[in-house]
Every structure is written in C-alpha cells, then in structure tokens.
C-alpha positions as a Python dict, from the first residue, in 0.01 Angstrom:
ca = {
    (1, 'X'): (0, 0, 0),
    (2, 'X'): (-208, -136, -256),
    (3, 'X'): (-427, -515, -212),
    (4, 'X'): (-569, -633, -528),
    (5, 'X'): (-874, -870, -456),
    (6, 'X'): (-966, -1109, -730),
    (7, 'X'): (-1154, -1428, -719),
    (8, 'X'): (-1307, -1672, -958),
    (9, 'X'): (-1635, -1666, -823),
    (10, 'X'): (-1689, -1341, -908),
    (11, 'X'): (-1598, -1331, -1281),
    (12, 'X'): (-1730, -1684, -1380),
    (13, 'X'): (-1993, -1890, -1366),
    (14, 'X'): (-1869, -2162, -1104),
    (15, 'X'): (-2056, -2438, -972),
    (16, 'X'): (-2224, -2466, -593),
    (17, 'X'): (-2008, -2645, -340),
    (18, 'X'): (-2232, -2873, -55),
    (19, 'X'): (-2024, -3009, 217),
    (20, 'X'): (-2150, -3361, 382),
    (21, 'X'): (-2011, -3427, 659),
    (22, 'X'): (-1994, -3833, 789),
    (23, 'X'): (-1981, -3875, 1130),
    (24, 'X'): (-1779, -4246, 1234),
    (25, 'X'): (-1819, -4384, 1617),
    (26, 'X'): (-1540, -4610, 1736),
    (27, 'X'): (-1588, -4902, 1902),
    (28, 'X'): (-1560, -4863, 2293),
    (29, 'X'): (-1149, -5060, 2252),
    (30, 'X'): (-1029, -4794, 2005),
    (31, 'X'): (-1218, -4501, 2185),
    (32, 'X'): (-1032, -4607, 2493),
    (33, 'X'): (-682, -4648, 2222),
    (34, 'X'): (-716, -4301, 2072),
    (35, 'X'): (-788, -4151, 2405),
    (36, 'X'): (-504, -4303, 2562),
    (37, 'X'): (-230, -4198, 2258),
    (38, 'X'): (-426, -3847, 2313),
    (39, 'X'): (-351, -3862, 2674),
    (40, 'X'): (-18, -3997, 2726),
    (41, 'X'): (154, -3968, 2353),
    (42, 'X'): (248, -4354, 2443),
    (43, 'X'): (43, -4672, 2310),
    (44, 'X'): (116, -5054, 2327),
    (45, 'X'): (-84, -5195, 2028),
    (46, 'X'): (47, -5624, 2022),
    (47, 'X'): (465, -5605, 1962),
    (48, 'X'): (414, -5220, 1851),
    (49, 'X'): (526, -4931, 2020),
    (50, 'X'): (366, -4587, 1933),
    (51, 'X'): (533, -4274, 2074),
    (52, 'X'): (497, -3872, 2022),
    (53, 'X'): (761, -3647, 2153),
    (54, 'X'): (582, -3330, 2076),
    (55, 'X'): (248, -3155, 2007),
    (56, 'X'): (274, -3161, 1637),
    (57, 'X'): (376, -3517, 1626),
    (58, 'X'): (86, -3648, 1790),
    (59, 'X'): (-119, -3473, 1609),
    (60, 'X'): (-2, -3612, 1294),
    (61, 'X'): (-47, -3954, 1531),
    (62, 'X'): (-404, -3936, 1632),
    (63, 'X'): (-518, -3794, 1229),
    (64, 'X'): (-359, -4133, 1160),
    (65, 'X'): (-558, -4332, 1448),
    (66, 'X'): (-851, -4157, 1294),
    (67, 'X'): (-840, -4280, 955),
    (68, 'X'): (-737, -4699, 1109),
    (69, 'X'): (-365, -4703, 1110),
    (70, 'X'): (-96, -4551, 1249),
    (71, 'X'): (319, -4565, 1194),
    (72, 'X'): (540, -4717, 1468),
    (73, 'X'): (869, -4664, 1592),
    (74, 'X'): (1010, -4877, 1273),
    (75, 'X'): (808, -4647, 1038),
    (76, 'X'): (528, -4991, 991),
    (77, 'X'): (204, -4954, 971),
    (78, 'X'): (22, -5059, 1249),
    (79, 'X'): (-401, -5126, 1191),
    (80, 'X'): (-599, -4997, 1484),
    (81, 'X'): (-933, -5034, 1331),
    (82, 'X'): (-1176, -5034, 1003),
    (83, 'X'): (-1438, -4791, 1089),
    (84, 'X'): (-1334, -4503, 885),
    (85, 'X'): (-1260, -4799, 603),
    (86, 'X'): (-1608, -4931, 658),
    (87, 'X'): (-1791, -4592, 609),
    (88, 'X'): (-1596, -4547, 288),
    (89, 'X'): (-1722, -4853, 135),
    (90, 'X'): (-2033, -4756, 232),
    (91, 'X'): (-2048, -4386, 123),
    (92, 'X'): (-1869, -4531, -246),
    (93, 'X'): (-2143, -4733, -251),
    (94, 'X'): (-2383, -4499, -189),
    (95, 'X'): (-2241, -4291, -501),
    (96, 'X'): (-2472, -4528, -706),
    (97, 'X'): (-2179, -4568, -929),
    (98, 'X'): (-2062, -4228, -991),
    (99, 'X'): (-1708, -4159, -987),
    (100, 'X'): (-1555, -3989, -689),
    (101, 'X'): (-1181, -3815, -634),
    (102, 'X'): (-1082, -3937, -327),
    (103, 'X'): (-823, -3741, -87),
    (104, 'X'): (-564, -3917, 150),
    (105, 'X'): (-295, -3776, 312),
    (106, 'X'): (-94, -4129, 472),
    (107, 'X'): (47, -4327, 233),
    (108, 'X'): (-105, -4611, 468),
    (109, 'X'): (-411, -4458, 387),
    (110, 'X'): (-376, -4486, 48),
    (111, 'X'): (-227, -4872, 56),
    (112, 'X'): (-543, -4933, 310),
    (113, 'X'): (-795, -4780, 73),
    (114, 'X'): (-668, -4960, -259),
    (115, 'X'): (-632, -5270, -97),
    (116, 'X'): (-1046, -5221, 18),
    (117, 'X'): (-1092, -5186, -351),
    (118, 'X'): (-939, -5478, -446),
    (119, 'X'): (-1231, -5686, -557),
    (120, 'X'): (-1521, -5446, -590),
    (121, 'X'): (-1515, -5401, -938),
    (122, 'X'): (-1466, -5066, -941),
    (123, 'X'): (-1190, -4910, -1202),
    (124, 'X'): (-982, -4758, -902),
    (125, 'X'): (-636, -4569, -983),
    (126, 'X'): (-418, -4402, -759),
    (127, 'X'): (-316, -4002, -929),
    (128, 'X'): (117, -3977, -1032),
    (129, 'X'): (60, -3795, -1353),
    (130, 'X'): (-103, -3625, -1661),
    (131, 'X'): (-225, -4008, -1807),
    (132, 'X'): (-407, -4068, -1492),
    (133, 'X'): (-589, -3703, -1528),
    (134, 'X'): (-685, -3796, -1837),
    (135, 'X'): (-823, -4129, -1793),
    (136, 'X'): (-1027, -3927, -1531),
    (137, 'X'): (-1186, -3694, -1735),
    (138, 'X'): (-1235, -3935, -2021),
    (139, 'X'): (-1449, -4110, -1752),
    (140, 'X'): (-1216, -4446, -1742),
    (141, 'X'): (-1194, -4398, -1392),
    (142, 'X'): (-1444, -4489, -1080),
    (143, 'X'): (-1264, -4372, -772),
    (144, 'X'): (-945, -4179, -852),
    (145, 'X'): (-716, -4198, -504),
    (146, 'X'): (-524, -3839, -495),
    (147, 'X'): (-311, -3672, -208),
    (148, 'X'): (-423, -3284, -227),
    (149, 'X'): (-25, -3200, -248),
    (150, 'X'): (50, -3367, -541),
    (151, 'X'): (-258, -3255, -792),
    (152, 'X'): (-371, -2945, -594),
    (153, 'X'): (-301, -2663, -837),
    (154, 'X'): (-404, -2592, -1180),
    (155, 'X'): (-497, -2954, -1261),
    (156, 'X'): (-851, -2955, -1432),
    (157, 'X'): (-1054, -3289, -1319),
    (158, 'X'): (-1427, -3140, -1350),
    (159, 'X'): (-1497, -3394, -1652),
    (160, 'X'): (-1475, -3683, -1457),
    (161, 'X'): (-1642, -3633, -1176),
    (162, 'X'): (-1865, -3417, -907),
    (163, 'X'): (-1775, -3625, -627),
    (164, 'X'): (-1495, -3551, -369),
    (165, 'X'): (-1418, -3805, -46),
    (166, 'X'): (-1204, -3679, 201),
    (167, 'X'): (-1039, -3979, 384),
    (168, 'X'): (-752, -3831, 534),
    (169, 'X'): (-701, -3466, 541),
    (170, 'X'): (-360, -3231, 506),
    (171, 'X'): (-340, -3093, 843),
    (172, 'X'): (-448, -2721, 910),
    (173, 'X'): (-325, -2608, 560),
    (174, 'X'): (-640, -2430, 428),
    (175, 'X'): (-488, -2340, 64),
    (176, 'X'): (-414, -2697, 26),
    (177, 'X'): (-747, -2804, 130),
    (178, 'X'): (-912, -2535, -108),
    (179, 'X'): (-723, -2632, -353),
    (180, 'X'): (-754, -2945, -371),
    (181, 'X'): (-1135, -2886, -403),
    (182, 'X'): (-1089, -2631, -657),
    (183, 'X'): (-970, -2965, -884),
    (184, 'X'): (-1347, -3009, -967),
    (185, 'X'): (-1537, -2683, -854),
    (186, 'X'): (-1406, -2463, -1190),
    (187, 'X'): (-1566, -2367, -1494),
    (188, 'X'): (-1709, -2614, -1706),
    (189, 'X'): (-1854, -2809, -1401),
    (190, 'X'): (-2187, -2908, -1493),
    (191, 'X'): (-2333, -3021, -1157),
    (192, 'X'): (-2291, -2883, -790),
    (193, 'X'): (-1976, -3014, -651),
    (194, 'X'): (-2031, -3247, -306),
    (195, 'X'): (-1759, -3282, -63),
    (196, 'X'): (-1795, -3599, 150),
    (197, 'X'): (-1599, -3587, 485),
    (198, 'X'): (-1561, -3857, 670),
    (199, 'X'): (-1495, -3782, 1059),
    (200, 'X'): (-1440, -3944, 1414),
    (201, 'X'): (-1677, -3814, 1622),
    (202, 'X'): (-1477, -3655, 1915),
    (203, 'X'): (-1110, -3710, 1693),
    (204, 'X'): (-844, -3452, 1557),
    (205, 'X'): (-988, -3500, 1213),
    (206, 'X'): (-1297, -3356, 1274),
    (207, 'X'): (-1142, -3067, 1497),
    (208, 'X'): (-907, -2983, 1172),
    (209, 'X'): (-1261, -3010, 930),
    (210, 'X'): (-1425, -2795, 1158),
    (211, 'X'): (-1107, -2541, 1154),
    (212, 'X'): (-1041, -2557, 786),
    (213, 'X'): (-1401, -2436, 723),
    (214, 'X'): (-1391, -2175, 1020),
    (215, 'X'): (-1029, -2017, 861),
    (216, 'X'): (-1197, -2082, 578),
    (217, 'X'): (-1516, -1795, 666),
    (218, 'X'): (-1274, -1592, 781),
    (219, 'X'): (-1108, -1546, 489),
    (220, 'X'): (-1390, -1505, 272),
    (221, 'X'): (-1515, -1216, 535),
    (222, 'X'): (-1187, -1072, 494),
    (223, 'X'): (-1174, -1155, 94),
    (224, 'X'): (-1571, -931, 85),
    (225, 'X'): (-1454, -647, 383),
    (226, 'X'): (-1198, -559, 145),
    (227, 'X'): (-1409, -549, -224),
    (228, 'X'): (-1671, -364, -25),
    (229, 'X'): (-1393, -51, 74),
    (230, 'X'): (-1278, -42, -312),
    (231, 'X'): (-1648, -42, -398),
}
C-alpha cells in the first residue's frame, strides 16, 4: 500500500539527453529480402536457408536483417547487406573524432562492426571488463563496442565520452535500453548526452525505437502522476 517514487533527475544535477535518430533506405534487392522473411518467415539467400517458426523468432530475424546479417539454420552468419554498416562509418566520422559507446546486440554485429574498424585508425575496443572501463574514461578509447546487457548497470563511463550509437538494439526491454544510456547520462557529465540511432526506414528496428521511447513517456507520465498525488 505504499509506492515510493525516487529518481535521479530530481535530486541531481544530470545532464540533457538529445535523441538523433538516422534513418537507412535499403536498396530495392534487400527491401524486397526483408519483406519477403517478414512475409513468409522463409528466405533463400545463395546455399543459406533462413527460417522462423514463431512470432518472436522472426522478430529477432528481421532486427538482424536490419542491422546486415542474419544467422542461418547452422547458427552462420549470413551478410544481407552494408547499409546500416555504411551509415555507421559515416555517422563515426561525423563525430569529428570524439569518442562514442557504441551498442550492439548480435554478436555478428559486433564481429561486423570491428571488422569495419579494422583500418581506420581509430583505437576501437570491444567492453568484457573493469580494464576496458577504464581505458574509457582515461580517454584511451575512440569507439568502445558494448552490448547494453553486459555493462548496463552501475558502470560509470561519463569520462570518456558524450556520444552513444545504437547499432543494434535489445528488443522491447525498456530498462535495458535506459540503462544502458544511463552509462553516460549521470552526474559528473559535463556535456548533453546524444543518442545516435540508426534505423531502417519501414524495419522492426525502428518500430522497437519508436516503442522504447513511447513505453518510455509512459512511464515517466506514470513516474510524475504519482509525485504529483504525494505532493
């Protein structure tokens, strides 16, 4: 009988949040791909078979044709496409050298993105541990490649960086997705935090952005209904 309401945000001085949201086109061969995996949970891609025997699994299936790869029967990756690759290079370049945490959710993702890297000259390292948060935040690090699961609570990056990229993203789990923002939107942030999402235009990745932020309102209007009854 008793809900105790407490946020950061209202005790401490925390840094403004601006979302950018990246809008990718496909090419009119993997529009007609992603629509037909959408359509009949079955694609042919060379010697690859790609199949979904429920909802949830093609959903996980078509995130993964959003981002340029997908996993086949045998559990290989299978490359569809480089558009969502190509508009990372771009938006990393773009960052005018400034470092940037970098979300994935695949590990194909990940292998895709660091093998982009390769080459660029950019210090990139992929987040297991405590040395590689450091090495962040002692600004050793240009592009630090993180999955939200693994570094989403309690893990303070904000000296390293006030750049996220979201390449892949974890489903329709808001608290990880909040979380995993939180990593540099805390105290001692000294510039406004900006969230890059990149998005197929018309794909499930920009239908789970779009929820995420939508649960997201919701639970903020919920969050200020409640402080304004104890008020």
């Amino acid at each position: 009988d008793i809900c105790v309401s407490m946020r950061a945000a209202d005790h401490l001085k925390m840094p403004e949040r601006v979302d950018n949201v990246v809008e990718i086109s496909l090419s009119p061969r993997e529009e007609k791909l992603y629509r037909q995996m959408e359509r009949d949970m079955l694609l042919q891609v060379d010697e690859a078979t790609i199949t979904a025997q429920s909802a949830a699994v093609l959903n996980g299936k078509l995130l993964q044709l959003c981002s340029g790869a997908v996993y086949d029967e045998d559990g290989q990756a299978v490359e569809i496409h480089a558009c969502k690759l190509d508009a990372f290079l771009e938006a990393v370049e773009q960052l005018h050298g400034e470092h940037a945490l970098v979300f994935y959710w695949f590990q194909h993702e990940r292998d895709r993105l660091a093998e982009a890297l390769k080459g660029s000259g950019l210090r990139v390292r992929v987040y297991h541990g405590a040395e590689d948060a450091q090495a962040w935040n002692a600004g050793q690090v240009d592009l630090l490649l993180a999955h939200p699961a693994s570094c989403g609570y309690g893990l303070n990056l904000q000296a390293g960086g006030h750049h996220i990229v979201w390449y892949g993203y974890p489903n329709w789990a808001l608290e990880l997705y909040q979380q995993a923002n939180a990593r540099l939107r805390r105290q001692g942030q000294q510039h406004p935090v900006i969230a890059h999402h990149l998005v197929v235009q018309g794909g499930m990745d920009m239908a789970v952005v779009a929820a995420l932020h939508d649960k997201g309102d919701t639970q903020e209007a919920l969050m200020q209904a409640l402080k304004a009854r104890i008020q």
